[in-house]
mmCIF file of C-alpha atoms in Angstrom:
data_model
loop_
_atom_site.group_PDB
_atom_site.id
_atom_site.type_symbol
_atom_site.label_atom_id
_atom_site.label_comp_id
_atom_site.label_asym_id
_atom_site.label_seq_id
_atom_site.Cartn_x
_atom_site.Cartn_y
_atom_site.Cartn_z
ATOM 1 C CA UNK A 1 -0.114 -0.198 -0.059
ATOM 2 C CA UNK A 2 1.892 3.465 -1.088
ATOM 3 C CA UNK A 3 1.845 6.420 1.241
ATOM 4 C CA UNK A 4 0.264 8.791 -0.944
ATOM 5 C CA UNK A 5 -2.014 8.878 -3.823
ATOM 6 C CA UNK A 6 -0.070 8.330 -7.256
ATOM 7 C CA UNK A 7 0.181 10.792 -9.878
ATOM 8 C CA UNK A 8 -1.756 8.420 -12.217
ATOM 9 C CA UNK A 9 -4.592 8.506 -9.638
ATOM 10 C CA UNK A 10 -4.783 11.916 -9.379
ATOM 11 C CA UNK A 11 -5.126 12.275 -12.955
ATOM 12 C CA UNK A 12 -7.718 9.913 -13.573
ATOM 13 C CA UNK A 13 -11.078 11.044 -14.765
ATOM 14 C CA UNK A 14 -14.230 11.852 -12.086
ATOM 15 C CA UNK A 15 -16.230 8.563 -13.211
ATOM 16 C CA UNK A 16 -12.702 6.076 -13.297
ATOM 17 C CA UNK A 17 -12.229 7.565 -9.553
ATOM 18 C CA UNK A 18 -15.305 6.715 -8.890
ATOM 19 C CA UNK A 19 -15.249 3.031 -10.368
ATOM 20 C CA UNK A 20 -11.793 2.234 -8.598
ATOM 21 C CA UNK A 21 -12.267 3.734 -5.091
ATOM 22 C CA UNK A 22 -8.282 4.539 -5.223
ATOM 23 C CA UNK A 23 -8.901 7.229 -2.506
ATOM 24 C CA UNK A 24 -8.291 9.868 -4.778
ATOM 25 C CA UNK A 25 -11.539 12.392 -3.544
ATOM 26 C CA UNK A 26 -9.864 13.707 -0.168
ATOM 27 C CA UNK A 27 -13.193 13.938 1.501
ATOM 28 C CA UNK A 28 -11.622 13.772 5.139
ATOM 29 C CA UNK A 29 -9.123 15.681 4.491
ATOM 30 C CA UNK A 30 -10.993 18.702 3.186
ATOM 31 C CA UNK A 31 -13.788 17.843 6.046
ATOM 32 C CA UNK A 32 -13.685 21.772 7.206
ATOM 33 C CA UNK A 33 -14.868 22.857 4.016
ATOM 34 C CA UNK A 34 -18.043 20.037 4.487
ATOM 35 C CA UNK A 35 -18.297 21.041 8.033
ATOM 36 C CA UNK A 36 -19.203 24.320 7.059
ATOM 37 C CA UNK A 37 -21.503 23.569 4.043
ATOM 38 C CA UNK A 38 -23.192 20.982 6.802
ATOM 39 C CA UNK A 39 -23.479 24.252 8.908
ATOM 40 C CA UNK A 40 -24.921 26.307 6.645
ATOM 41 C CA UNK A 41 -27.308 23.825 5.673
ATOM 42 C CA UNK A 42 -28.623 22.839 9.005
ATOM 43 C CA UNK A 43 -29.197 26.934 9.546
ATOM 44 C CA UNK A 44 -31.630 26.867 6.337
ATOM 45 C CA UNK A 45 -33.152 24.000 7.694
ATOM 46 C CA UNK A 46 -33.741 25.698 11.287
ATOM 47 C CA UNK A 47 -34.654 28.888 9.863
ATOM 48 C CA UNK A 48 -37.487 27.013 7.853
ATOM 49 C CA UNK A 49 -38.845 25.213 11.208
ATOM 50 C CA UNK A 50 -38.891 28.321 13.030
ATOM 51 C CA UNK A 51 -40.399 31.171 10.723
ATOM 52 C CA UNK A 52 -42.729 29.560 8.036
ATOM 53 C CA UNK A 53 -42.800 26.457 10.695
ATOM 54 C CA UNK A 54 -45.168 23.091 10.156
ATOM 55 C CA UNK A 55 -48.298 22.941 8.461
ATOM 56 C CA UNK A 56 -50.009 19.897 10.933
ATOM 57 C CA UNK A 57 -52.825 18.104 9.443
ATOM 58 C CA UNK A 58 -56.159 17.341 11.374
ATOM 59 C CA UNK A 59 -54.573 13.974 12.600
ATOM 60 C CA UNK A 60 -52.263 16.052 14.405
ATOM 61 C CA UNK A 61 -54.142 19.405 15.317
ATOM 62 C CA UNK A 62 -57.844 18.095 15.374
ATOM 63 C CA UNK A 63 -60.066 19.883 13.225
ATOM 64 C CA UNK A 64 -62.557 19.413 10.409
ATOM 65 C CA UNK A 65 -61.720 18.395 6.628
ATOM 66 C CA UNK A 66 -64.584 19.373 4.030
ATOM 67 C CA UNK A 67 -64.436 17.085 0.944
ATOM 68 C CA UNK A 68 -66.621 17.515 -2.152
ATOM 69 C CA UNK A 69 -66.095 16.574 -5.830
ATOM 70 C CA UNK A 70 -64.657 18.611 -8.346
ATOM 71 C CA UNK A 71 -67.374 18.294 -11.244
ATOM 72 C CA UNK A 72 -66.652 19.638 -14.518
ATOM 73 C CA UNK A 73 -66.309 23.127 -13.358
ATOM 74 C CA UNK A 74 -62.636 23.032 -12.484
ATOM 75 C CA UNK A 75 -62.138 26.294 -10.143
ATOM 76 C CA UNK A 76 -58.607 27.639 -8.210
ATOM 77 C CA UNK A 77 -58.305 26.750 -4.778
ATOM 78 C CA UNK A 78 -58.155 30.052 -3.732
ATOM 79 C CA UNK A 79 -61.572 30.360 -4.305
ATOM 80 C CA UNK A 80 -62.371 27.704 -2.383
ATOM 81 C CA UNK A 81 -60.306 28.815 0.633
ATOM 82 C CA UNK A 82 -62.457 32.140 0.373
ATOM 83 C CA UNK A 83 -65.776 30.356 0.307
ATOM 84 C CA UNK A 84 -65.518 28.514 3.272
ATOM 85 C CA UNK A 85 -63.293 31.624 5.126
ATOM 86 C CA UNK A 86 -66.633 33.565 4.250
ATOM 87 C CA UNK A 87 -69.235 31.306 5.343
ATOM 88 C CA UNK A 88 -67.241 29.832 8.746
ATOM 89 C CA UNK A 89 -65.028 32.744 9.979
ATOM 90 C CA UNK A 90 -62.302 30.484 10.139
ATOM 91 C CA UNK A 91 -59.229 30.568 7.645
ATOM 92 C CA UNK A 92 -58.571 27.282 6.273
ATOM 93 C CA UNK A 93 -54.986 25.678 6.762
ATOM 94 C CA UNK A 94 -54.889 23.742 3.723
ATOM 95 C CA UNK A 95 -56.888 23.442 0.705
ATOM 96 C CA UNK A 96 -55.778 21.155 -2.122
ATOM 97 C CA UNK A 97 -57.261 18.617 -4.553
ATOM 98 C CA UNK A 98 -56.737 14.513 -4.618
ATOM 99 C CA UNK A 99 -57.851 12.260 -7.276
ATOM 100 C CA UNK A 100 -58.607 13.087 -10.928
ATOM 101 C CA UNK A 101 -61.157 12.821 -13.498
ATOM 102 C CA UNK A 102 -64.477 12.213 -12.490
ATOM 103 C CA UNK A 103 -63.395 10.777 -8.792
ATOM 104 C CA UNK A 104 -61.118 14.297 -8.447
ATOM 105 C CA UNK A 105 -62.179 16.239 -5.078
ATOM 106 C CA UNK A 106 -61.494 19.572 -3.260
ATOM 107 C CA UNK A 107 -60.254 18.892 0.847
ATOM 108 C CA UNK A 108 -60.368 21.484 2.885
ATOM 109 C CA UNK A 109 -58.566 21.229 6.224
ATOM 110 C CA UNK A 110 -59.374 23.881 9.036
ATOM 111 C CA UNK A 111 -59.885 23.781 12.721
ATOM 112 C CA UNK A 112 -62.862 22.477 14.428
ATOM 113 C CA UNK A 113 -66.316 23.576 13.316
ATOM 114 C CA UNK A 114 -69.885 23.659 15.250
ATOM 115 C CA UNK A 115 -73.122 22.511 13.997
ATOM 116 C CA UNK A 116 -73.624 26.298 12.839
ATOM 117 C CA UNK A 117 -70.490 26.649 10.943
ATOM 118 C CA UNK A 118 -70.799 23.455 9.242
ATOM 119 C CA UNK A 119 -74.301 24.425 8.009
ATOM 120 C CA UNK A 120 -73.091 27.597 6.994
ATOM 121 C CA UNK A 121 -70.087 26.045 4.997
ATOM 122 C CA UNK A 122 -72.413 23.537 3.395
ATOM 123 C CA UNK A 123 -74.580 26.290 1.570
ATOM 124 C CA UNK A 124 -72.076 28.508 0.874
ATOM 125 C CA UNK A 125 -70.282 25.793 -0.830
ATOM 126 C CA UNK A 126 -73.110 24.506 -2.499
ATOM 127 C CA UNK A 127 -74.210 27.944 -4.046
ATOM 128 C CA UNK A 128 -70.713 28.486 -5.157
ATOM 129 C CA UNK A 129 -69.680 25.367 -6.818
ATOM 130 C CA UNK A 130 -72.581 23.151 -7.248
ATOM 131 C CA UNK A 131 -70.786 20.235 -6.634
ATOM 132 C CA UNK A 132 -72.657 16.890 -8.352
ATOM 133 C CA UNK A 133 -74.314 13.843 -6.169
ATOM 134 C CA UNK A 134 -73.873 10.308 -6.823
ATOM 135 C CA UNK A 135 -76.828 10.555 -9.845
ATOM 136 C CA UNK A 136 -74.560 13.752 -11.438
ATOM 137 C CA UNK A 137 -77.189 16.512 -10.628
ATOM 138 C CA UNK A 138 -75.943 19.223 -7.871
ATOM 139 C CA UNK A 139 -76.595 17.861 -4.383
ATOM 140 C CA UNK A 140 -75.497 19.434 -1.299
ATOM 141 C CA UNK A 141 -75.242 15.794 0.192
ATOM 142 C CA UNK A 142 -71.983 15.203 -1.703
ATOM 143 C CA UNK A 143 -70.200 17.807 0.423
ATOM 144 C CA UNK A 144 -69.275 16.054 3.593
ATOM 145 C CA UNK A 145 -67.338 16.968 6.742
ATOM 146 C CA UNK A 146 -65.261 14.693 8.683
ATOM 147 C CA UNK A 147 -63.644 15.642 12.442
ATOM 148 C CA UNK A 148 -61.030 14.847 14.582
ATOM 149 C CA UNK A 149 -60.697 15.873 17.935
ATOM 150 C CA UNK A 150 -57.900 17.716 19.525
ATOM 151 C CA UNK A 151 -57.255 14.916 21.607
ATOM 152 C CA UNK A 152 -56.636 12.381 19.579
ATOM 153 C CA UNK A 153 -54.270 14.741 17.534
ATOM 154 C CA UNK A 154 -52.201 15.063 20.366
ATOM 155 C CA UNK A 155 -51.921 11.117 20.927
ATOM 156 C CA UNK A 156 -51.052 10.816 17.495
ATOM 157 C CA UNK A 157 -48.010 13.507 18.104
ATOM 158 C CA UNK A 158 -46.839 11.628 21.294
ATOM 159 C CA UNK A 159 -46.720 8.326 19.742
ATOM 160 C CA UNK A 160 -44.930 9.614 16.727
ATOM 161 C CA UNK A 161 -42.096 11.584 18.869
ATOM 162 C CA UNK A 162 -42.122 8.348 21.061
ATOM 163 C CA UNK A 163 -41.216 6.385 18.046
ATOM 164 C CA UNK A 164 -38.579 8.449 17.130
ATOM 165 C CA UNK A 165 -36.679 8.831 20.357
ATOM 166 C CA UNK A 166 -37.131 5.000 20.719
ATOM 167 C CA UNK A 167 -35.616 4.312 17.035
ATOM 168 C CA UNK A 168 -32.642 6.883 18.272
ATOM 169 C CA UNK A 169 -31.742 5.079 21.452
ATOM 170 C CA UNK A 170 -32.004 1.749 19.770
ATOM 171 C CA UNK A 171 -29.653 2.888 16.760
ATOM 172 C CA UNK A 172 -26.907 4.474 19.217
ATOM 173 C CA UNK A 173 -26.945 1.081 21.549
ATOM 174 C CA UNK A 174 -26.743 -1.079 18.464
ATOM 175 C CA UNK A 175 -23.821 1.015 16.753
ATOM 176 C CA UNK A 176 -22.212 0.850 20.097
ATOM 177 C CA UNK A 177 -22.323 -2.834 20.189
ATOM 178 C CA UNK A 178 -21.352 -3.528 16.627
ATOM 179 C CA UNK A 179 -18.515 -1.729 16.304
ATOM 180 C CA UNK A 180 -17.545 -1.682 20.080
ATOM 181 C CA UNK A 181 -16.622 1.822 20.002
ATOM 182 C CA UNK A 182 -18.572 5.153 21.101
ATOM 183 C CA UNK A 183 -16.879 7.465 18.542
ATOM 184 C CA UNK A 184 -18.719 5.504 15.636
ATOM 185 C CA UNK A 185 -22.390 5.898 17.439
ATOM 186 C CA UNK A 186 -21.678 9.538 18.530
ATOM 187 C CA UNK A 187 -20.722 10.209 14.404
ATOM 188 C CA UNK A 188 -23.729 8.134 13.548
ATOM 189 C CA UNK A 189 -25.979 9.631 16.107
ATOM 190 C CA UNK A 190 -25.117 13.352 14.810
ATOM 191 C CA UNK A 191 -25.675 12.090 11.291
ATOM 192 C CA UNK A 192 -28.919 11.120 12.092
ATOM 193 C CA UNK A 193 -29.425 14.286 13.952
ATOM 194 C CA UNK A 194 -28.816 16.299 10.756
ATOM 195 C CA UNK A 195 -30.754 14.132 8.661
ATOM 196 C CA UNK A 196 -33.958 14.426 10.423
ATOM 197 C CA UNK A 197 -33.389 18.436 11.080
ATOM 198 C CA UNK A 198 -32.723 18.980 7.279
ATOM 199 C CA UNK A 199 -35.610 16.886 5.898
ATOM 200 C CA UNK A 200 -37.675 18.797 8.372
ATOM 201 C CA UNK A 201 -36.549 22.143 7.635
ATOM 202 C CA UNK A 202 -36.963 21.185 3.660
ATOM 203 C CA UNK A 203 -40.488 20.059 4.236
ATOM 204 C CA UNK A 204 -41.352 23.304 6.343
ATOM 205 C CA UNK A 205 -40.082 25.542 3.589
ATOM 206 C CA UNK A 206 -42.236 23.667 1.336
ATOM 207 C CA UNK A 207 -45.684 24.070 3.046
ATOM 208 C CA UNK A 208 -46.911 20.400 2.556
ATOM 209 C CA UNK A 209 -49.156 19.099 5.531
ATOM 210 C CA UNK A 210 -47.245 17.230 8.237
ATOM 211 C CA UNK A 211 -49.229 13.836 8.339
ATOM 212 C CA UNK A 212 -49.011 10.580 9.986
ATOM 213 C CA UNK A 213 -47.664 9.639 6.629
ATOM 214 C CA UNK A 214 -44.742 12.029 7.073
ATOM 215 C CA UNK A 215 -43.795 10.425 10.146
ATOM 216 C CA UNK A 216 -43.752 7.357 8.676
ATOM 217 C CA UNK A 217 -41.808 8.339 5.824
ATOM 218 C CA UNK A 218 -39.234 9.624 8.260
ATOM 219 C CA UNK A 219 -38.618 6.815 10.031
ATOM 220 C CA UNK A 220 -38.324 5.010 6.636
ATOM 221 C CA UNK A 221 -35.624 7.361 5.590
ATOM 222 C CA UNK A 222 -33.802 7.240 8.829
ATOM 223 C CA UNK A 223 -33.554 3.276 8.820
ATOM 224 C CA UNK A 224 -32.024 4.169 5.072
ATOM 225 C CA UNK A 225 -29.357 6.782 6.179
ATOM 226 C CA UNK A 226 -28.404 4.619 9.236
ATOM 227 C CA UNK A 227 -28.092 1.347 6.512
ATOM 228 C CA UNK A 228 -25.623 3.627 4.364
ATOM 229 C CA UNK A 229 -23.653 4.787 7.412
ATOM 230 C CA UNK A 230 -23.150 1.474 8.841
ATOM 231 C CA UNK A 231 -21.755 -0.013 5.422
ATOM 232 C CA UNK A 232 -19.336 3.088 5.368
ATOM 233 C CA UNK A 233 -18.077 2.489 8.904
ATOM 234 C CA UNK A 234 -18.063 -1.217 8.318
ATOM 235 C CA UNK A 235 -15.139 -0.262 5.707
ATOM 236 C CA UNK A 236 -13.634 2.047 7.735
ATOM 237 C CA UNK A 237 -13.470 -0.302 11.103
ATOM 238 C CA UNK A 238 -12.089 -2.979 8.333
ATOM 239 C CA UNK A 239 -9.222 -0.617 7.013
ATOM 240 C CA UNK A 240 -8.128 1.263 9.925
ATOM 241 C CA UNK A 241 -7.511 -2.629 11.751
ATOM 242 C CA UNK A 242 -3.967 -2.163 13.140
ATOM 243 C CA UNK A 243 -3.063 1.280 12.048
ATOM 244 C CA UNK A 244 -1.714 2.209 14.665
ATOM 245 C CA UNK A 245 0.968 -0.502 14.589
ATOM 246 C CA UNK A 246 2.018 0.505 11.052
ATOM 247 C CA UNK A 247 3.731 3.849 10.252
ATOM 248 C CA UNK A 248 2.242 4.183 6.709
ATOM 249 C CA UNK A 249 -1.020 5.716 7.041
ATOM 250 C CA UNK A 250 -2.659 7.867 9.231
ATOM 251 C CA UNK A 251 -6.203 7.062 10.542
ATOM 252 C CA UNK A 252 -7.780 9.562 8.809
ATOM 253 C CA UNK A 253 -6.341 8.378 5.323
ATOM 254 C CA UNK A 254 -7.342 4.574 6.262
ATOM 255 C CA UNK A 255 -11.121 6.600 6.567
ATOM 256 C CA UNK A 256 -10.800 8.539 3.675
ATOM 257 C CA UNK A 257 -9.933 5.298 2.018
ATOM 258 C CA UNK A 258 -12.975 3.513 3.116
ATOM 259 C CA UNK A 259 -15.247 6.076 1.999
ATOM 260 C CA UNK A 260 -14.060 6.367 -1.604
ATOM 261 C CA UNK A 261 -14.536 2.773 -1.657
ATOM 262 C CA UNK A 262 -18.242 2.885 -0.814
ATOM 263 C CA UNK A 263 -18.712 6.009 -2.556
ATOM 264 C CA UNK A 264 -19.764 4.336 -5.655
ATOM 265 C CA UNK A 265 -21.987 1.902 -3.652
ATOM 266 C CA UNK A 266 -23.794 4.548 -1.647
ATOM 267 C CA UNK A 267 -24.489 6.433 -5.236
ATOM 268 C CA UNK A 268 -25.836 3.435 -6.290
ATOM 269 C CA UNK A 269 -28.074 2.801 -3.466
ATOM 270 C CA UNK A 270 -29.073 6.754 -3.269
ATOM 271 C CA UNK A 271 -30.100 6.229 -6.903
ATOM 272 C CA UNK A 272 -31.816 3.050 -6.676
ATOM 273 C CA UNK A 273 -34.022 4.341 -4.257
ATOM 274 C CA UNK A 274 -34.895 7.653 -5.519
ATOM 275 C CA UNK A 275 -36.376 6.206 -8.761
ATOM 276 C CA UNK A 276 -39.381 4.121 -7.408
ATOM 277 C CA UNK A 277 -39.785 7.197 -5.232
ATOM 278 C CA UNK A 278 -39.893 9.534 -8.140
ATOM 279 C CA UNK A 279 -42.497 7.201 -9.961
ATOM 280 C CA UNK A 280 -44.644 7.241 -6.424
ATOM 281 C CA UNK A 281 -44.918 11.001 -6.375
ATOM 282 C CA UNK A 282 -45.551 11.482 -10.367
ATOM 283 C CA UNK A 283 -48.203 9.024 -10.286
ATOM 284 C CA UNK A 284 -49.362 10.803 -6.842
ATOM 285 C CA UNK A 285 -49.397 14.136 -8.698
ATOM 286 C CA UNK A 286 -50.598 13.427 -11.987
ATOM 287 C CA UNK A 287 -53.121 10.565 -11.139
ATOM 288 C CA UNK A 288 -54.031 10.910 -7.545
ATOM 289 C CA UNK A 289 -53.529 14.275 -6.937
ATOM 290 C CA UNK A 290 -51.812 16.040 -3.911
ATOM 291 C CA UNK A 291 -52.215 13.939 -0.737
ATOM 292 C CA UNK A 292 -51.108 11.520 1.202
ATOM 293 C CA UNK A 293 -48.773 9.509 -1.325
ATOM 294 C CA UNK A 294 -47.236 13.023 -2.195
ATOM 295 C CA UNK A 295 -46.056 13.492 1.679
ATOM 296 C CA UNK A 296 -44.748 10.172 1.668
ATOM 297 C CA UNK A 297 -42.810 10.171 -1.471
ATOM 298 C CA UNK A 298 -41.813 14.352 -1.112
ATOM 299 C CA UNK A 299 -40.110 13.022 2.705
ATOM 300 C CA UNK A 300 -38.536 9.957 1.351
ATOM 301 C CA UNK A 301 -36.964 11.417 -1.693
ATOM 302 C CA UNK A 302 -35.586 14.507 0.628
ATOM 303 C CA UNK A 303 -34.756 11.895 3.103
ATOM 304 C CA UNK A 304 -32.546 9.660 0.768
ATOM 305 C CA UNK A 305 -30.439 12.100 -0.553
ATOM 306 C CA UNK A 306 -29.909 13.662 2.575
ATOM 307 C CA UNK A 307 -28.956 10.493 4.221
ATOM 308 C CA UNK A 308 -26.205 9.710 1.491
ATOM 309 C CA UNK A 309 -25.273 13.545 1.897
ATOM 310 C CA UNK A 310 -24.537 12.891 5.463
ATOM 311 C CA UNK A 311 -23.397 9.465 5.520
ATOM 312 C CA UNK A 312 -19.990 10.355 3.244
ATOM 313 C CA UNK A 313 -19.782 14.046 3.871
ATOM 314 C CA UNK A 314 -20.673 14.524 7.754
ATOM 315 C CA UNK A 315 -20.481 10.957 9.668
ATOM 316 C CA UNK A 316 -17.332 9.556 8.324
ATOM 317 C CA UNK A 317 -15.132 13.217 8.822
ATOM 318 C CA UNK A 318 -16.821 13.547 12.253
ATOM 319 C CA UNK A 319 -15.472 10.124 13.237
ATOM 320 C CA UNK A 320 -12.185 10.639 12.352
ATOM 321 C CA UNK A 321 -12.197 14.621 14.112
ATOM 322 C CA UNK A 322 -13.476 12.557 17.359
ATOM 323 C CA UNK A 323 -10.704 9.961 16.586
ATOM 324 C CA UNK A 324 -8.121 11.988 16.314
ATOM 325 C CA UNK A 325 -8.813 14.049 19.712
ATOM 326 C CA UNK A 326 -7.540 10.867 21.155
ATOM 327 C CA UNK A 327 -3.671 10.763 22.606
ATOM 328 C CA UNK A 328 -2.831 8.052 20.788
ATOM 329 C CA UNK A 329 -4.133 8.882 17.607
ATOM 330 C CA UNK A 330 -2.199 12.118 17.878
ATOM 331 C CA UNK A 331 0.905 10.400 18.393
ATOM 332 C CA UNK A 332 0.321 7.832 15.681
ATOM 333 C CA UNK A 333 -0.196 10.746 12.914
ATOM 334 C CA UNK A 334 2.902 12.753 14.500
ATOM 335 C CA UNK A 335 4.910 9.661 13.951
ATOM 336 C CA UNK A 336 3.422 9.241 10.180
ATOM 337 C CA UNK A 337 4.005 13.163 9.299
ATOM 338 C CA UNK A 338 7.722 12.053 10.731
ATOM 339 C CA UNK A 339 8.412 9.296 8.798
ATOM 340 C CA UNK A 340 7.250 11.065 5.423
ATOM 341 C CA UNK A 341 9.459 13.950 6.539
ATOM 342 C CA UNK A 342 12.401 11.394 6.656
ATOM 343 C CA UNK A 343 11.662 10.217 3.161
ATOM 344 C CA UNK A 344 11.552 13.626 1.656
ATOM 345 C CA UNK A 345 15.099 14.338 3.168
ATOM 346 C CA UNK A 346 16.249 11.165 1.839
ATOM 347 C CA UNK A 347 16.930 9.574 5.431
ATOM 348 C CA UNK A 348 16.196 6.063 6.581
ATOM 349 C CA UNK A 349 12.146 5.524 6.974
ATOM 350 C CA UNK A 350 12.426 2.442 8.779
ATOM 351 C CA UNK A 351 10.504 2.760 11.940
ATOM 352 C CA UNK A 352 11.859 1.706 15.272
ATOM 353 C CA UNK A 353 11.849 -1.671 15.892
ATOM 354 C CA UNK A 354 11.500 -3.148 12.233
ATOM 355 C CA UNK A 355 13.921 -5.714 10.901
ATOM 356 C CA UNK A 356 16.552 -4.753 8.666
ATOM 357 C CA UNK A 357 18.365 -7.150 6.533
ATOM 358 C CA UNK A 358 21.902 -6.240 5.322
ATOM 359 C CA UNK A 359 22.984 -8.158 2.245
ATOM 360 C CA UNK A 360 26.407 -6.946 2.625
ATOM 361 C CA UNK A 361 26.651 -8.861 5.777
ATOM 362 C CA UNK A 362 24.948 -12.109 5.106
ATOM 363 C CA UNK A 363 25.765 -14.723 7.805
ATOM 364 C CA UNK A 364 27.531 -17.626 6.895
ATOM 365 C CA UNK A 365 26.062 -21.183 6.076
ATOM 366 C CA UNK A 366 27.145 -23.752 8.541
ATOM 367 C CA UNK A 367 29.497 -26.274 7.094
ATOM 368 C CA UNK A 368 28.030 -29.902 6.230
ATOM 369 C CA UNK A 369 29.815 -32.752 7.660
ATOM 370 C CA UNK A 370 31.299 -33.679 4.121
ATOM 371 C CA UNK A 371 33.489 -30.165 4.270
ATOM 372 C CA UNK A 372 34.589 -31.274 7.839
ATOM 373 C CA UNK A 373 35.650 -34.402 6.566
ATOM 374 C CA UNK A 374 37.533 -32.610 3.679
ATOM 375 C CA UNK A 375 38.827 -30.306 5.910
#
């Protein structure tokens, strides 16, 4: 194994470097740049969470959902919002369409309404849009109202948060036991928190409703991110075994080689995972309208991309930074650099204690019995 990347590897094409995994991409060596990029991404995500904030579905906040068929007269959702607001005095939290063709419906989510508000909303919507009934003729009975109590919504929220906390605890214990090192567990956990914050921030900026499907999608992509991180860490663990007993490469260089060797696999896994999700979103948007499938597809797509980024450009560099804080790894890095300085100066780079064979003073071979008799 060479001490540095060869000139041939440096001059190789981008795709050749990806395919060979020679370590030509110095990801760990430039980790401060990736820390800066990661920090900026987190800031943008947190701003999205704080200022636009989340739009929770009635499953979490409780409230009333109004549904009625679109019919032949397609109108802008802004008109639906204004009609409901004028009739009830309540601003809808979301207005969207679901389905296509004859099955298309308008869905309006707003806070819990009383019976008088429901009656006024039904009358206003019927007078404005004349939604068709089952027989095709306009009917007020085609406008349906479904309510979710705020108590039930709070229970759903608590269970979702509990599921997320339990998942993170199990992940921490698993990685610590799997690799027998808490450094890897901390780096993987930090990567998962990054995935949660960035995915949540993107979702807040997008304005989509947070529904139970969103929570399910979030837990799913955390599993994907964990898988990708474990694959990279497994290769790191393989490459750094016995690294303290040799003075050829530092821990960071061995970890960087592992990242390069798994980089193509991470890209392939991300692409293969993203393609069916994109297909799901296309089906949801063009055939079924914006609804649960779109919510699920969006958070999974964002999570897959963010998870791939964090595994390569955040978790692995952070692991190296944590390791290099230990005295034994600091001393090892110093020995490696000192050895390279000797090589550059033309001195003997052999580390102390390494056996050296001197060919000009080879030991004499023992005489055979025949040679002794001849003497």
